[in-house]
Tab-separated table of C-alpha atoms in Angstrom:
chain	number	residue	atom	x	y	z
A	1	UNK	CA	198.755	24.701	109.943
A	2	UNK	CA	195.162	25.857	110.118
A	3	UNK	CA	196.333	29.398	111.156
A	4	UNK	CA	198.629	29.377	108.153
A	5	UNK	CA	195.877	28.502	105.789
A	6	UNK	CA	193.720	31.218	107.349
A	7	UNK	CA	196.391	33.784	107.041
A	8	UNK	CA	197.134	32.748	103.585
A	9	UNK	CA	193.553	32.971	102.734
A	10	UNK	CA	193.168	36.507	104.202
A	11	UNK	CA	196.405	37.657	102.232
A	12	UNK	CA	194.859	36.179	99.054
A	13	UNK	CA	191.534	38.010	99.816
A	14	UNK	CA	193.487	41.260	100.319
A	15	UNK	CA	195.403	40.800	97.167
A	16	UNK	CA	192.282	39.935	95.241
A	17	UNK	CA	190.752	43.159	96.762
A	18	UNK	CA	193.888	45.124	95.604
A	19	UNK	CA	193.621	43.769	92.170
A	20	UNK	CA	189.926	44.343	91.952
A	21	UNK	CA	190.347	47.807	93.070
A	22	UNK	CA	193.228	48.492	90.562
A	23	UNK	CA	191.272	46.992	87.652
A	24	UNK	CA	188.306	49.143	88.650
A	25	UNK	CA	190.501	52.208	88.944
A	26	UNK	CA	192.108	51.583	85.554
A	27	UNK	CA	188.758	50.907	84.042
A	28	UNK	CA	187.669	54.335	85.131
A	29	UNK	CA	190.976	55.947	84.040
A	30	UNK	CA	190.276	54.472	80.593
A	31	UNK	CA	186.653	55.811	80.133
A	32	UNK	CA	185.869	59.314	78.705
A	33	UNK	CA	185.978	62.043	81.437
A	34	UNK	CA	183.088	63.738	83.053
A	35	UNK	CA	182.507	66.847	80.896
A	36	UNK	CA	180.011	67.115	78.087
A	37	UNK	CA	181.879	70.085	76.376
A	38	UNK	CA	185.438	70.510	75.334
A	39	UNK	CA	187.369	73.053	77.524
A	40	UNK	CA	190.724	74.828	77.792
A	41	UNK	CA	192.636	74.218	81.031
A	42	UNK	CA	195.673	76.090	82.316
A	43	UNK	CA	198.332	74.328	84.017
A	44	UNK	CA	200.226	76.968	85.897
A	45	UNK	CA	204.016	76.855	86.192
A	46	UNK	CA	205.044	75.113	89.579
A	47	UNK	CA	201.563	74.061	90.252
A	48	UNK	CA	201.762	70.741	92.327
A	49	UNK	CA	200.082	67.730	90.883
A	50	UNK	CA	197.676	67.346	93.751
A	51	UNK	CA	196.501	70.856	93.115
A	52	UNK	CA	195.916	70.099	89.470
A	53	UNK	CA	194.038	67.074	90.409
A	54	UNK	CA	191.929	68.996	92.938
A	55	UNK	CA	191.136	71.722	90.443
A	56	UNK	CA	190.160	69.426	87.624
A	57	UNK	CA	187.876	67.344	90.095
A	58	UNK	CA	186.347	70.794	91.079
A	59	UNK	CA	185.717	71.497	87.355
A	60	UNK	CA	183.955	68.152	86.903
A	61	UNK	CA	186.875	66.812	84.632
A	62	UNK	CA	188.234	64.060	86.975
A	63	UNK	CA	185.530	62.257	89.032
A	64	UNK	CA	187.925	60.158	91.189
A	65	UNK	CA	190.974	62.377	91.710
A	66	UNK	CA	192.649	60.095	94.191
A	67	UNK	CA	192.721	57.288	91.672
A	68	UNK	CA	194.219	59.684	89.085
A	69	UNK	CA	196.767	60.809	91.581
A	70	UNK	CA	197.812	57.113	92.572
A	71	UNK	CA	198.096	56.184	88.938
A	72	UNK	CA	200.308	59.249	88.162
A	73	UNK	CA	202.455	58.559	91.050
A	74	UNK	CA	202.960	54.854	90.174
A	75	UNK	CA	203.820	55.666	86.572
A	76	UNK	CA	206.161	58.460	87.548
A	77	UNK	CA	203.893	61.020	85.549
A	78	UNK	CA	203.170	63.266	88.528
A	79	UNK	CA	206.576	64.819	88.382
A	80	UNK	CA	206.776	65.315	84.686
A	81	UNK	CA	203.695	67.532	83.922
A	82	UNK	CA	204.552	70.643	81.883
A	83	UNK	CA	202.944	74.141	82.234
A	84	UNK	CA	200.694	75.558	79.575
A	85	UNK	CA	197.266	75.702	78.133
A	86	UNK	CA	195.596	72.437	77.261
A	87	UNK	CA	192.603	71.416	75.073
A	88	UNK	CA	190.639	68.921	77.154
A	89	UNK	CA	187.998	67.081	74.881
A	90	UNK	CA	185.075	65.287	76.329
A	91	UNK	CA	186.150	62.113	74.689
A	92	UNK	CA	189.449	62.100	76.311
A	93	UNK	CA	189.941	59.746	79.271
A	94	UNK	CA	191.876	60.722	82.473
A	95	UNK	CA	195.057	58.722	81.274
A	96	UNK	CA	195.032	60.656	77.962
A	97	UNK	CA	194.669	64.006	79.916
A	98	UNK	CA	197.601	62.978	82.024
A	99	UNK	CA	199.689	61.995	78.978
A	100	UNK	CA	198.961	65.406	77.505
A	101	UNK	CA	200.323	67.117	80.454
A	102	UNK	CA	203.425	65.065	80.500
A	103	UNK	CA	204.066	65.247	76.891
A	104	UNK	CA	203.552	69.184	76.727
A	105	UNK	CA	200.850	68.880	74.198
A	106	UNK	CA	199.765	72.403	74.788
A	107	UNK	CA	197.182	74.432	72.926
A	108	UNK	CA	198.356	75.986	69.663
A	109	UNK	CA	197.406	79.398	68.524
A	110	UNK	CA	197.552	80.287	64.823
A	111	UNK	CA	198.612	83.707	63.655
A	112	UNK	CA	198.829	85.002	60.200
A	113	UNK	CA	201.322	87.727	58.863
A	114	UNK	CA	199.336	89.085	55.846
A	115	UNK	CA	200.908	89.547	52.399
A	116	UNK	CA	201.335	93.266	51.676
A	117	UNK	CA	201.389	94.470	55.281
A	118	UNK	CA	203.971	96.977	56.206
A	119	UNK	CA	206.099	96.658	59.449
A	120	UNK	CA	203.879	99.206	61.268
A	121	UNK	CA	200.830	97.193	60.387
A	122	UNK	CA	202.487	94.052	61.597
A	123	UNK	CA	203.475	95.555	64.980
A	124	UNK	CA	199.911	97.049	65.399
A	125	UNK	CA	198.436	93.659	64.930
A	126	UNK	CA	200.848	91.714	66.955
A	127	UNK	CA	200.411	94.042	69.911
A	128	UNK	CA	196.704	93.399	69.717
A	129	UNK	CA	196.902	89.615	70.238
A	130	UNK	CA	196.154	88.787	73.828
A	131	UNK	CA	197.846	85.254	73.821
A	132	UNK	CA	201.184	86.814	72.882
A	133	UNK	CA	203.514	88.366	75.441
A	134	UNK	CA	203.977	91.716	73.836
A	135	UNK	CA	207.495	93.201	74.430
A	136	UNK	CA	207.834	95.275	71.371
A	137	UNK	CA	205.368	98.077	72.304
A	138	UNK	CA	207.992	100.185	73.840
A	139	UNK	CA	210.747	99.321	71.247
A	140	UNK	CA	211.659	101.405	68.156
A	141	UNK	CA	211.936	99.388	64.867
A	142	UNK	CA	215.725	99.762	65.220
A	143	UNK	CA	215.583	98.405	68.771
A	144	UNK	CA	213.509	95.489	67.568
A	145	UNK	CA	215.957	94.493	64.808
A	146	UNK	CA	218.768	94.496	67.327
A	147	UNK	CA	216.854	92.324	69.629
A	148	UNK	CA	216.568	89.977	66.677
A	149	UNK	CA	220.319	89.964	66.221
A	150	UNK	CA	220.489	91.940	63.095
A	151	UNK	CA	221.151	95.557	64.272
A	152	UNK	CA	221.049	98.078	61.324
A	153	UNK	CA	218.874	95.973	59.123
A	154	UNK	CA	215.728	97.861	57.863
A	155	UNK	CA	212.788	95.986	59.087
A	156	UNK	CA	210.429	96.360	56.033
A	157	UNK	CA	209.698	93.331	54.149
A	158	UNK	CA	211.959	91.144	56.193
A	159	UNK	CA	209.360	88.897	57.657
A	160	UNK	CA	207.698	86.129	55.592
A	161	UNK	CA	203.886	86.423	55.222
A	162	UNK	CA	202.610	83.055	56.364
A	163	UNK	CA	200.649	81.460	59.150
A	164	UNK	CA	202.569	80.665	62.197
A	165	UNK	CA	201.527	78.474	65.333
A	166	UNK	CA	202.499	79.398	68.885
A	167	UNK	CA	201.678	78.705	72.413
A	168	UNK	CA	200.169	81.207	75.059
A	169	UNK	CA	202.880	83.395	76.374
A	170	UNK	CA	205.194	83.375	73.329
A	171	UNK	CA	206.740	86.777	72.953
A	172	UNK	CA	205.893	88.837	69.694
A	173	UNK	CA	209.712	89.008	69.151
A	174	UNK	CA	210.074	85.214	69.054
A	175	UNK	CA	207.403	85.118	66.394
A	176	UNK	CA	209.084	87.747	64.349
A	177	UNK	CA	212.376	85.885	64.683
A	178	UNK	CA	210.640	82.781	63.108
A	179	UNK	CA	209.219	84.938	60.378
A	180	UNK	CA	212.421	86.404	59.561
A	181	UNK	CA	214.005	83.102	59.441
A	182	UNK	CA	211.360	81.739	57.272
A	183	UNK	CA	211.770	84.601	54.781
A	184	UNK	CA	215.621	83.953	54.581
A	185	UNK	CA	215.153	80.257	53.820
A	186	UNK	CA	212.337	80.764	51.218
A	187	UNK	CA	214.096	83.725	49.678
A	188	UNK	CA	217.422	81.690	49.337
A	189	UNK	CA	215.557	78.721	47.752
A	190	UNK	CA	213.833	80.891	45.271
A	191	UNK	CA	217.077	82.818	44.450
A	192	UNK	CA	218.951	79.482	43.784
A	193	UNK	CA	216.322	78.497	41.136
A	194	UNK	CA	215.729	81.984	39.666
A	195	UNK	CA	215.408	82.492	35.781
A	196	UNK	CA	218.675	83.375	33.904
A	197	UNK	CA	219.281	87.031	33.017
A	198	UNK	CA	217.172	88.773	35.616
A	199	UNK	CA	218.268	92.388	36.167
A	200	UNK	CA	218.953	91.821	39.924
A	201	UNK	CA	222.234	92.110	41.540
A	202	UNK	CA	221.231	90.455	44.638
A	203	UNK	CA	218.475	88.414	46.343
A	204	UNK	CA	217.655	91.675	48.186
A	205	UNK	CA	216.798	93.294	45.013
A	206	UNK	CA	214.432	90.343	44.071
A	207	UNK	CA	212.880	90.729	47.561
A	208	UNK	CA	212.186	94.420	46.800
A	209	UNK	CA	210.717	93.563	43.489
A	210	UNK	CA	208.468	91.034	45.031
A	211	UNK	CA	207.253	93.466	47.544
A	212	UNK	CA	206.216	95.895	44.694
A	213	UNK	CA	204.297	93.089	42.970
A	214	UNK	CA	202.672	92.336	46.202
A	215	UNK	CA	201.342	95.735	46.478
A	216	UNK	CA	200.398	96.163	42.892
A	217	UNK	CA	197.965	93.199	42.796
A	218	UNK	CA	196.309	90.519	44.818
A	219	UNK	CA	195.101	88.550	41.742
A	220	UNK	CA	197.250	85.589	41.758
A	221	UNK	CA	196.973	85.029	37.864
A	222	UNK	CA	198.433	88.590	37.402
A	223	UNK	CA	201.616	88.389	39.556
A	224	UNK	CA	203.699	86.825	36.966
A	225	UNK	CA	202.621	89.104	34.231
A	226	UNK	CA	203.233	92.227	36.325
A	227	UNK	CA	206.682	91.068	37.355
A	228	UNK	CA	207.416	90.672	33.534
A	229	UNK	CA	206.473	94.344	32.854
A	230	UNK	CA	208.720	95.539	35.725
A	231	UNK	CA	211.627	93.242	34.679
A	232	UNK	CA	211.402	94.549	30.937
A	233	UNK	CA	211.433	98.066	32.088
A	234	UNK	CA	214.460	97.472	34.246
A	235	UNK	CA	216.324	95.953	31.281
A	236	UNK	CA	215.379	98.975	29.082
A	237	UNK	CA	216.562	101.463	31.886
A	238	UNK	CA	212.888	102.732	32.196
A	239	UNK	CA	211.679	104.135	35.310
A	240	UNK	CA	209.346	101.585	37.112
A	241	UNK	CA	206.749	104.394	37.736
A	242	UNK	CA	204.629	102.249	40.278
A	243	UNK	CA	202.324	104.067	42.642
A	244	UNK	CA	202.795	101.830	45.655
A	245	UNK	CA	206.484	102.982	45.970
A	246	UNK	CA	205.441	106.578	45.920
A	247	UNK	CA	202.780	106.003	48.572
A	248	UNK	CA	205.342	104.224	50.729
A	249	UNK	CA	207.860	107.149	50.396
A	250	UNK	CA	205.154	109.671	51.335
A	251	UNK	CA	204.587	107.822	54.723
A	252	UNK	CA	202.208	109.599	56.995
A	253	UNK	CA	201.888	112.382	54.392
A	254	UNK	CA	199.762	110.097	52.369
A	255	UNK	CA	196.038	110.830	52.926
A	256	UNK	CA	194.572	108.142	50.702
A	257	UNK	CA	194.632	110.562	47.460
A	258	UNK	CA	197.670	110.238	45.326
A	259	UNK	CA	198.146	113.691	43.485
A	260	UNK	CA	200.269	114.696	40.534
A	261	UNK	CA	202.483	116.632	42.880
A	262	UNK	CA	203.106	113.383	44.790
A	263	UNK	CA	204.576	111.630	41.796
A	264	UNK	CA	207.212	114.402	41.702
A	265	UNK	CA	208.114	113.973	45.479
A	266	UNK	CA	211.893	113.326	45.813
A	267	UNK	CA	211.917	110.531	48.113
A	268	UNK	CA	214.295	107.365	47.708
A	269	UNK	CA	211.095	105.277	46.917
A	270	UNK	CA	209.598	107.461	44.138
A	271	UNK	CA	209.977	105.322	41.104
A	272	UNK	CA	208.610	108.076	38.985
A	273	UNK	CA	211.572	110.139	39.941
A	274	UNK	CA	214.355	107.626	40.339
A	275	UNK	CA	215.377	104.634	38.009
A	276	UNK	CA	215.861	101.254	39.178
A	277	UNK	CA	214.446	99.634	42.517
A	278	UNK	CA	213.818	101.387	45.702
A	279	UNK	CA	216.352	100.780	48.556
A	280	UNK	CA	214.249	98.457	50.697
A	281	UNK	CA	211.026	96.448	50.221
A	282	UNK	CA	207.823	98.271	50.759
A	283	UNK	CA	205.794	95.571	52.380
A	284	UNK	CA	205.853	91.882	53.442
A	285	UNK	CA	205.747	89.241	50.819
A	286	UNK	CA	204.473	85.718	50.461
A	287	UNK	CA	205.673	82.764	48.323
A	288	UNK	CA	203.760	83.796	45.114
A	289	UNK	CA	205.131	87.245	44.891
A	290	UNK	CA	208.717	85.867	45.390
A	291	UNK	CA	208.120	83.400	42.804
A	292	UNK	CA	206.846	85.815	40.552
A	293	UNK	CA	209.808	88.229	40.809
A	294	UNK	CA	212.132	85.410	40.093
A	295	UNK	CA	210.195	83.558	37.337
A	296	UNK	CA	208.525	86.581	35.568
A	297	UNK	CA	206.246	85.876	32.545
A	298	UNK	CA	207.728	86.583	29.234
A	299	UNK	CA	206.018	88.957	26.779
A	300	UNK	CA	206.210	92.458	25.326
A	301	UNK	CA	203.988	94.437	27.795
A	302	UNK	CA	205.675	97.449	29.388
A	303	UNK	CA	202.592	99.124	30.826
A	304	UNK	CA	199.481	98.295	32.823
A	305	UNK	CA	196.613	100.142	34.248
A	306	UNK	CA	194.025	99.181	36.830
A	307	UNK	CA	190.723	98.397	35.321
A	308	UNK	CA	188.653	99.191	38.205
A	309	UNK	CA	187.689	95.643	39.359
A	310	UNK	CA	191.028	94.887	40.763
A	311	UNK	CA	192.520	93.483	37.645
A	312	UNK	CA	194.803	95.225	35.188
A	313	UNK	CA	195.044	95.863	31.528
A	314	UNK	CA	198.399	95.241	29.941
A	315	UNK	CA	199.869	97.281	26.962
A	316	UNK	CA	202.975	96.967	24.835
A	317	UNK	CA	203.230	100.567	23.700
A	318	UNK	CA	202.645	103.860	25.261
A	319	UNK	CA	199.942	104.707	22.829
A	320	UNK	CA	198.039	101.632	23.848
A	321	UNK	CA	198.548	102.467	27.308
A	322	UNK	CA	197.288	105.962	26.985
A	323	UNK	CA	194.052	104.703	25.473
A	324	UNK	CA	193.615	102.181	28.168
A	325	UNK	CA	194.059	104.867	30.699
A	326	UNK	CA	191.432	107.002	29.189
A	327	UNK	CA	189.108	104.083	28.940
A	328	UNK	CA	189.503	102.843	32.547
A	329	UNK	CA	190.425	106.022	34.414
A	330	UNK	CA	189.166	108.848	32.298
A	331	UNK	CA	185.925	110.753	32.455
A	332	UNK	CA	183.735	107.683	32.389
A	333	UNK	CA	185.526	106.063	35.369
A	334	UNK	CA	182.973	103.852	37.257
A	335	UNK	CA	181.721	105.103	40.703
A	336	UNK	CA	182.891	101.747	42.183
A	337	UNK	CA	186.372	101.925	40.656
A	338	UNK	CA	188.949	100.015	42.476
A	339	UNK	CA	192.660	99.566	41.868
A	340	UNK	CA	192.733	96.393	43.873
A	341	UNK	CA	190.230	93.669	44.468
A	342	UNK	CA	187.641	93.935	47.126
A	343	UNK	CA	189.518	91.587	49.500
A	344	UNK	CA	192.213	94.207	49.729
């Protein structure tokens, strides 16, 4: 009987020891980790959990890796960790770090496709991003569109200017696919709520118009008014006569100086030569330009000229316009003249 009591006492002591150890371990696992500064940790594909624990211990993140490993094994988390880059913050506790790994809460990067960029500018910028997996560098624009499942579609203006979040290793084509889908959704929504009587035969033509508006001004308050000018010109069967379309049509031949002879160049994009809209967009657009194209401001202006500070002067008659041109672009043209704002 005494032996039984002794044995029971030993077992209770052992159990108490286990409980005390477990509570101490859980207390540690619930406290902020050892680092003083936030860090980024890369959990590599196929990396065993034990190797992860060892590496984090060597980095000073996990002070007691064995306790962390036991907790992960008991909870089943050790087999559910996901590869990727993770933001580990000084205020995190080891349990929170483990939850990040099992939930796949990987580090997010932001990438912005800028309003008014051409497709070539988009590609050049995408290919400079070190966290993206670049696969487009050896592909032609036609090949890229084919990879996106839209073989034969012209790439210009087919991607929505917006900010996109992605994880390290995402391909540039995957990001482009998202931007193209986003454009389709936004364009469809805007087209469904368009003003009555617009001179567009399709949503594509509205997109083309939006791209011209995007290149004509970066002053938000002017977009609707510029759209109104172009819409009225289309209704009157007047040529749009907008410089950005001429510049786009010149391509690499444009050296930064638009000459009179350029306005006579017979490209499909020269709106001084051809009536109507160009065949494709000339740049990427954002929400504001699309909205302006489909909800233009009413009025009687048919002309506008850059004032030199990035804004424009609007006129209803050719005589008014010619006087404005003389005033803002004549002999007294300011040395710091700009047709677009300084931010452009």
